[in-house]
mmCIF file with all atom_site columns, C-alpha atoms in Angstrom:
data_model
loop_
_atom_site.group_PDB
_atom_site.id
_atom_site.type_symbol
_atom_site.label_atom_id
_atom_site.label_alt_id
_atom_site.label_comp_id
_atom_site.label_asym_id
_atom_site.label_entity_id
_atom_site.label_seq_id
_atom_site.pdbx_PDB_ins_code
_atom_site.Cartn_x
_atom_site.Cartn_y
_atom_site.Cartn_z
_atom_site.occupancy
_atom_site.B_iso_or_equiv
_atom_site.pdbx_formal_charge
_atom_site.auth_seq_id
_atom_site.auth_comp_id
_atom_site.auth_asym_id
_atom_site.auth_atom_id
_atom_site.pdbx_PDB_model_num
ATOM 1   C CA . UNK A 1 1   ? 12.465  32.261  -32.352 1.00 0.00 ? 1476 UNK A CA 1
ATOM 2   C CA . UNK A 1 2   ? 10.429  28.750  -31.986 1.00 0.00 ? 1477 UNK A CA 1
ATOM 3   C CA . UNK A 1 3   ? 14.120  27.067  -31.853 1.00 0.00 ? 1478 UNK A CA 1
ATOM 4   C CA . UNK A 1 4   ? 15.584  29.079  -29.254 1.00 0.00 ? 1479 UNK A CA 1
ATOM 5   C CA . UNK A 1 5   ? 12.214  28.069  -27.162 1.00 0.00 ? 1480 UNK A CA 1
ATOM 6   C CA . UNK A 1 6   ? 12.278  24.468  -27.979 1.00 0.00 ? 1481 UNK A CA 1
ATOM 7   C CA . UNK A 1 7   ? 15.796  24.468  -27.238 1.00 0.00 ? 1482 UNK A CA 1
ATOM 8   C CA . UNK A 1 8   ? 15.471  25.884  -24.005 1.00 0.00 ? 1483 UNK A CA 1
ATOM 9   C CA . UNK A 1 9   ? 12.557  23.797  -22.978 1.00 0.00 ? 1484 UNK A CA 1
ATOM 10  C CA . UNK A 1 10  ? 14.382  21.072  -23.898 1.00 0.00 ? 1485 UNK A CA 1
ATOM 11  C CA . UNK A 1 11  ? 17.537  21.937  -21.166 1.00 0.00 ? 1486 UNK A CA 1
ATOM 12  C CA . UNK A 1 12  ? 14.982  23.445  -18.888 1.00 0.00 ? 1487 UNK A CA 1
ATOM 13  C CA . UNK A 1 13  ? 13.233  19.293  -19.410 1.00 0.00 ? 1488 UNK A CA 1
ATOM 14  C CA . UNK A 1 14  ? 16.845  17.796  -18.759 1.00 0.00 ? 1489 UNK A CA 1
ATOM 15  C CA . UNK A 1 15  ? 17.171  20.011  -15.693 1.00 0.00 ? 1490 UNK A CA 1
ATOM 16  C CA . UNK A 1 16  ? 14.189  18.825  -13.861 1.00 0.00 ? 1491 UNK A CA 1
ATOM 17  C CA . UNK A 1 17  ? 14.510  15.010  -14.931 1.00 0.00 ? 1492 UNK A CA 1
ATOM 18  C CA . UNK A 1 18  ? 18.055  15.399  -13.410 1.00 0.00 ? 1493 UNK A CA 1
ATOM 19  C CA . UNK A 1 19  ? 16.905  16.883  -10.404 1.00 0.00 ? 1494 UNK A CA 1
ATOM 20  C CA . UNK A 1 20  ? 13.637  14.336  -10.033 1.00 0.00 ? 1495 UNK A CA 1
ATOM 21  C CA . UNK A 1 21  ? 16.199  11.627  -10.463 1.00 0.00 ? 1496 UNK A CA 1
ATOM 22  C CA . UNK A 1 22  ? 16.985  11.319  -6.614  1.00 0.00 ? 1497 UNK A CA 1
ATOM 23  C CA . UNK A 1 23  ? 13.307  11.933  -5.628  1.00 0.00 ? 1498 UNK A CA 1
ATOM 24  C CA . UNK A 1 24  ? 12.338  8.730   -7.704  1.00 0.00 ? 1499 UNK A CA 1
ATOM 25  C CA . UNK A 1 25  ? 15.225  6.853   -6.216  1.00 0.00 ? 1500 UNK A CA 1
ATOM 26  C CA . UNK A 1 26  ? 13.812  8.346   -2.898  1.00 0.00 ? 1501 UNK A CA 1
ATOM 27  C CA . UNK A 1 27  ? 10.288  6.630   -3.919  1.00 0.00 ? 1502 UNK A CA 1
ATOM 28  C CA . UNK A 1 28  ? 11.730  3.289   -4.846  1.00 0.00 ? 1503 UNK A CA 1
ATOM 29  C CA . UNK A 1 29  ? 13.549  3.088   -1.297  1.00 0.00 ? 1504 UNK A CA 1
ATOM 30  C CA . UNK A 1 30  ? 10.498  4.374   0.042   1.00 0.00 ? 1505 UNK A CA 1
ATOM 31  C CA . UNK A 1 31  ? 7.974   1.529   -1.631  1.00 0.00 ? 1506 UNK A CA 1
ATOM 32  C CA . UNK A 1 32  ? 10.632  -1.341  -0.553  1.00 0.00 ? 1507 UNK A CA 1
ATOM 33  C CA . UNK A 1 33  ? 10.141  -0.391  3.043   1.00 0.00 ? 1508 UNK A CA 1
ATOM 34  C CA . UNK A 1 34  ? 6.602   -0.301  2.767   1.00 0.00 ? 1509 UNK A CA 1
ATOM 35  C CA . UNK A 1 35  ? 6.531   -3.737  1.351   1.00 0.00 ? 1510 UNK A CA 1
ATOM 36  C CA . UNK A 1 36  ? 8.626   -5.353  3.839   1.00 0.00 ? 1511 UNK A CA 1
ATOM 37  C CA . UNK A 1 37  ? 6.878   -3.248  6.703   1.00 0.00 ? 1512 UNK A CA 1
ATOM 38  C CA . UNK A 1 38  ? 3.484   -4.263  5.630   1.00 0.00 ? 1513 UNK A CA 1
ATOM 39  C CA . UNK A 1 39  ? 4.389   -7.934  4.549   1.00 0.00 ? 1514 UNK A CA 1
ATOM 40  C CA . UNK A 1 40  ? 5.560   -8.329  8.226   1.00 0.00 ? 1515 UNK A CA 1
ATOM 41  C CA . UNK A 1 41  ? 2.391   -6.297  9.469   1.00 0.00 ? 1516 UNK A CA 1
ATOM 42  C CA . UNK A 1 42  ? -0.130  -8.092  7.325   1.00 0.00 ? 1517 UNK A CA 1
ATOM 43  C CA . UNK A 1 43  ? 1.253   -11.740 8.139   1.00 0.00 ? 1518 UNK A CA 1
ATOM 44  C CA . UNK A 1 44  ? 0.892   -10.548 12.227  1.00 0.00 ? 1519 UNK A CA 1
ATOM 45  C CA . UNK A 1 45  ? -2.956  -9.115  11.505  1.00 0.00 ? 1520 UNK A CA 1
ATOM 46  C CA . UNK A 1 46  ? -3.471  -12.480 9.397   1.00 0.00 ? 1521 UNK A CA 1
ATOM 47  C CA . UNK A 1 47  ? -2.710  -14.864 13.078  1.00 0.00 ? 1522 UNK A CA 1
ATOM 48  C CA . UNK A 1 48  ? -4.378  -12.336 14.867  1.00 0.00 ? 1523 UNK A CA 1
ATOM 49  C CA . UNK A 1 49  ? -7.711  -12.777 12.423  1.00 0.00 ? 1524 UNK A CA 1
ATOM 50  C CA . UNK A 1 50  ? -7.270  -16.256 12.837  1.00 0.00 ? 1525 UNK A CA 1
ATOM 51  C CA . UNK A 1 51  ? -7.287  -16.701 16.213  1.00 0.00 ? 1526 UNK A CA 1
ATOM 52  C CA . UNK A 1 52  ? -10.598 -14.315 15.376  1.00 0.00 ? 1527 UNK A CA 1
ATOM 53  C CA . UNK A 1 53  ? -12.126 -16.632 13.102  1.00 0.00 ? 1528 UNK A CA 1
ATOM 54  C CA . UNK A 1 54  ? -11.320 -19.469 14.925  1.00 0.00 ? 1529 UNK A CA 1
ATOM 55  C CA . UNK A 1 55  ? -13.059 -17.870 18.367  1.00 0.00 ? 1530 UNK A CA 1
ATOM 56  C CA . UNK A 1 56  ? -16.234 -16.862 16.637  1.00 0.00 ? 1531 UNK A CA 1
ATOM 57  C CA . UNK A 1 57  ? -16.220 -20.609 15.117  1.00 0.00 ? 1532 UNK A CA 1
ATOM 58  C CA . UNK A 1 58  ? -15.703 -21.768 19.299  1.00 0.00 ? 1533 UNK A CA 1
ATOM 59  C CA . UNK A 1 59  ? -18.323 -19.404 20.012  1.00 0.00 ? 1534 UNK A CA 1
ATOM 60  C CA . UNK A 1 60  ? -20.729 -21.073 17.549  1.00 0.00 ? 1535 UNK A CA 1
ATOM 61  C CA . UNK A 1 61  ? -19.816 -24.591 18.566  1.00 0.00 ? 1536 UNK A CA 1
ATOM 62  C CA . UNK A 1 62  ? -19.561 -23.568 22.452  1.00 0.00 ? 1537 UNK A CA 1
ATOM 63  C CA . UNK A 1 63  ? -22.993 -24.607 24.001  1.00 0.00 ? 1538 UNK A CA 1
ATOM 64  C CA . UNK A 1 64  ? -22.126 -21.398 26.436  1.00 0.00 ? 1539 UNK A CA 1
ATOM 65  C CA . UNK A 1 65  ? -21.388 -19.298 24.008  1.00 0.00 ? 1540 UNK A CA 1
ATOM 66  C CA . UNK A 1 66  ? -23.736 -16.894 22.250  1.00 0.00 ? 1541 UNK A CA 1
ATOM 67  C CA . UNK A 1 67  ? -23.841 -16.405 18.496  1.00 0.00 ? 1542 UNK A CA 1
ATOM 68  C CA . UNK A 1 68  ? -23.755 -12.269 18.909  1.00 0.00 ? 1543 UNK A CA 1
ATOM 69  C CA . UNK A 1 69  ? -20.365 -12.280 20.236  1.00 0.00 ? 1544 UNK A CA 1
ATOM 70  C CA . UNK A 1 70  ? -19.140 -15.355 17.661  1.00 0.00 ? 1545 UNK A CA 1
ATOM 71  C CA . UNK A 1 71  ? -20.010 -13.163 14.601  1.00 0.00 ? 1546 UNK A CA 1
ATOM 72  C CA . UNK A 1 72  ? -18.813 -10.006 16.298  1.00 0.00 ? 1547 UNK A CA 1
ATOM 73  C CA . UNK A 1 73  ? -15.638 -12.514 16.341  1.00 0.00 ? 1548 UNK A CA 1
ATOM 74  C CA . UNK A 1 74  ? -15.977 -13.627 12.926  1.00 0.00 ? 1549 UNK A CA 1
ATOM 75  C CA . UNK A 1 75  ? -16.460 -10.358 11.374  1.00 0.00 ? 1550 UNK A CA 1
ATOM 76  C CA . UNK A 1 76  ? -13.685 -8.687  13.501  1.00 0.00 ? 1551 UNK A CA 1
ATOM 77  C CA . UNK A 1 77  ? -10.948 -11.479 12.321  1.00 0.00 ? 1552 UNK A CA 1
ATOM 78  C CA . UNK A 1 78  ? -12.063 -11.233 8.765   1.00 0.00 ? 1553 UNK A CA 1
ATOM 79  C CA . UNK A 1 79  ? -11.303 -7.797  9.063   1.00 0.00 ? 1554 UNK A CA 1
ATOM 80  C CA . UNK A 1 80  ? -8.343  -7.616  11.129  1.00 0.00 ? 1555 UNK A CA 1
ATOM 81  C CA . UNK A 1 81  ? -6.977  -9.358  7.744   1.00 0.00 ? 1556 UNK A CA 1
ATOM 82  C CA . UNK A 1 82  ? -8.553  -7.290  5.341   1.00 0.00 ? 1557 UNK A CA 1
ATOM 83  C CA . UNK A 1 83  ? -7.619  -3.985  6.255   1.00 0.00 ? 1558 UNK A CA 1
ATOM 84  C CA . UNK A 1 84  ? -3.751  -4.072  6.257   1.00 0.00 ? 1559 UNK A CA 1
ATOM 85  C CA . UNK A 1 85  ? -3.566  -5.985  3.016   1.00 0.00 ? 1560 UNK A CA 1
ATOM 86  C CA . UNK A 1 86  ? -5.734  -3.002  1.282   1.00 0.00 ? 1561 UNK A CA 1
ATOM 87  C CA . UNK A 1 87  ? -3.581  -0.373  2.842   1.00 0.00 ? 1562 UNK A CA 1
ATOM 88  C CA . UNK A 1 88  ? -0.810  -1.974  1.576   1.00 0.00 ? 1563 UNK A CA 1
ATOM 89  C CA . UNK A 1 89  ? -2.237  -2.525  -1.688  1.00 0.00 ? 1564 UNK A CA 1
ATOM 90  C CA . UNK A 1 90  ? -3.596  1.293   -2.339  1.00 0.00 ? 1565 UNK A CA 1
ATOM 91  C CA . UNK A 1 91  ? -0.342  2.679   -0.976  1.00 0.00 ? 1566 UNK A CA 1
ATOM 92  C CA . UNK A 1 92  ? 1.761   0.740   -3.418  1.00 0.00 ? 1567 UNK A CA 1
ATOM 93  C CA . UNK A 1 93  ? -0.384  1.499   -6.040  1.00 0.00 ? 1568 UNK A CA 1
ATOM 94  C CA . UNK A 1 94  ? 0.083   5.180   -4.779  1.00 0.00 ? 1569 UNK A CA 1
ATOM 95  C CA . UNK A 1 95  ? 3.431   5.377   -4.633  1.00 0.00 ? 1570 UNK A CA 1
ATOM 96  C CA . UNK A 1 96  ? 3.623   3.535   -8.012  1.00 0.00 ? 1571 UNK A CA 1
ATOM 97  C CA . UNK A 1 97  ? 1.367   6.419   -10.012 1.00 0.00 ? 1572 UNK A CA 1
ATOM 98  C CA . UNK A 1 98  ? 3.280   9.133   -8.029  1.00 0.00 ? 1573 UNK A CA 1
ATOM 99  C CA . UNK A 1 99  ? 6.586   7.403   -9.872  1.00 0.00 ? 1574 UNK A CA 1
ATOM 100 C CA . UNK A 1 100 ? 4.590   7.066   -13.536 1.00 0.00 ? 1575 UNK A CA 1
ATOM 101 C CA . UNK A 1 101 ? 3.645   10.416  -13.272 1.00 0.00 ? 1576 UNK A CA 1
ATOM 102 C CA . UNK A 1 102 ? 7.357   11.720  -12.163 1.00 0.00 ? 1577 UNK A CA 1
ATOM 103 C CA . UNK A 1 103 ? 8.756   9.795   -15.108 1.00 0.00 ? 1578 UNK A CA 1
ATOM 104 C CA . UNK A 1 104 ? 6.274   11.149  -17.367 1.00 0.00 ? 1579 UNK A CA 1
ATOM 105 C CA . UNK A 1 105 ? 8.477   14.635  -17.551 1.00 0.00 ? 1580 UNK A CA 1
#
């Protein structure tokens, strides 16, 4: 009796990790794209937090400028650059445990 349920866990097992085959292949495509998308996204939101950091520097410097609005600039640029690059980051890492665990069965 145990053989005739290992043995059909073990098809049922082969069954799924034949079906989940195109679903990881789906993820890997999937992960790609995001990397491209957000390597072109994070290196626009990097020159746009540079120009940032570079106008709350001016505003520092500027004798007409006032320091609230250079570190609202500062702070704003840093983050402009932050942000993406953790998105990026936690939805690889995601996408990456979603594939570990699919491979898993």
């Amino acid at each position: 009796m145990m053989t005739v349920l290992y043995g059909i866990g073990t098809v049922l097992r082969f069954i799924l990790r034949v079906v989940l085959l195109p679903v990881q292949a789906v993820l890997t495509l999937v992960m790609l794209a995001m990397a491209f998308i957000g390597s072109l996204a994070c290196t626009l939101f990097e020159i746009l937090g540079t120009l940032g950091v570079i106008c709350g520097l001016y505003e520092f410097i500027s004798s007409t400028g006032s320091a609230i609005s250079g570190w609202q600039f500062l702070i704003g640029g840093i983050l402009l650059v932050i942000i993406p690059q953790a998105l990026l980051i936690w939805g690889e890492a995601g996408l990456l445990n979603l594939k570990d665990l699919l491979a898993r069965i």
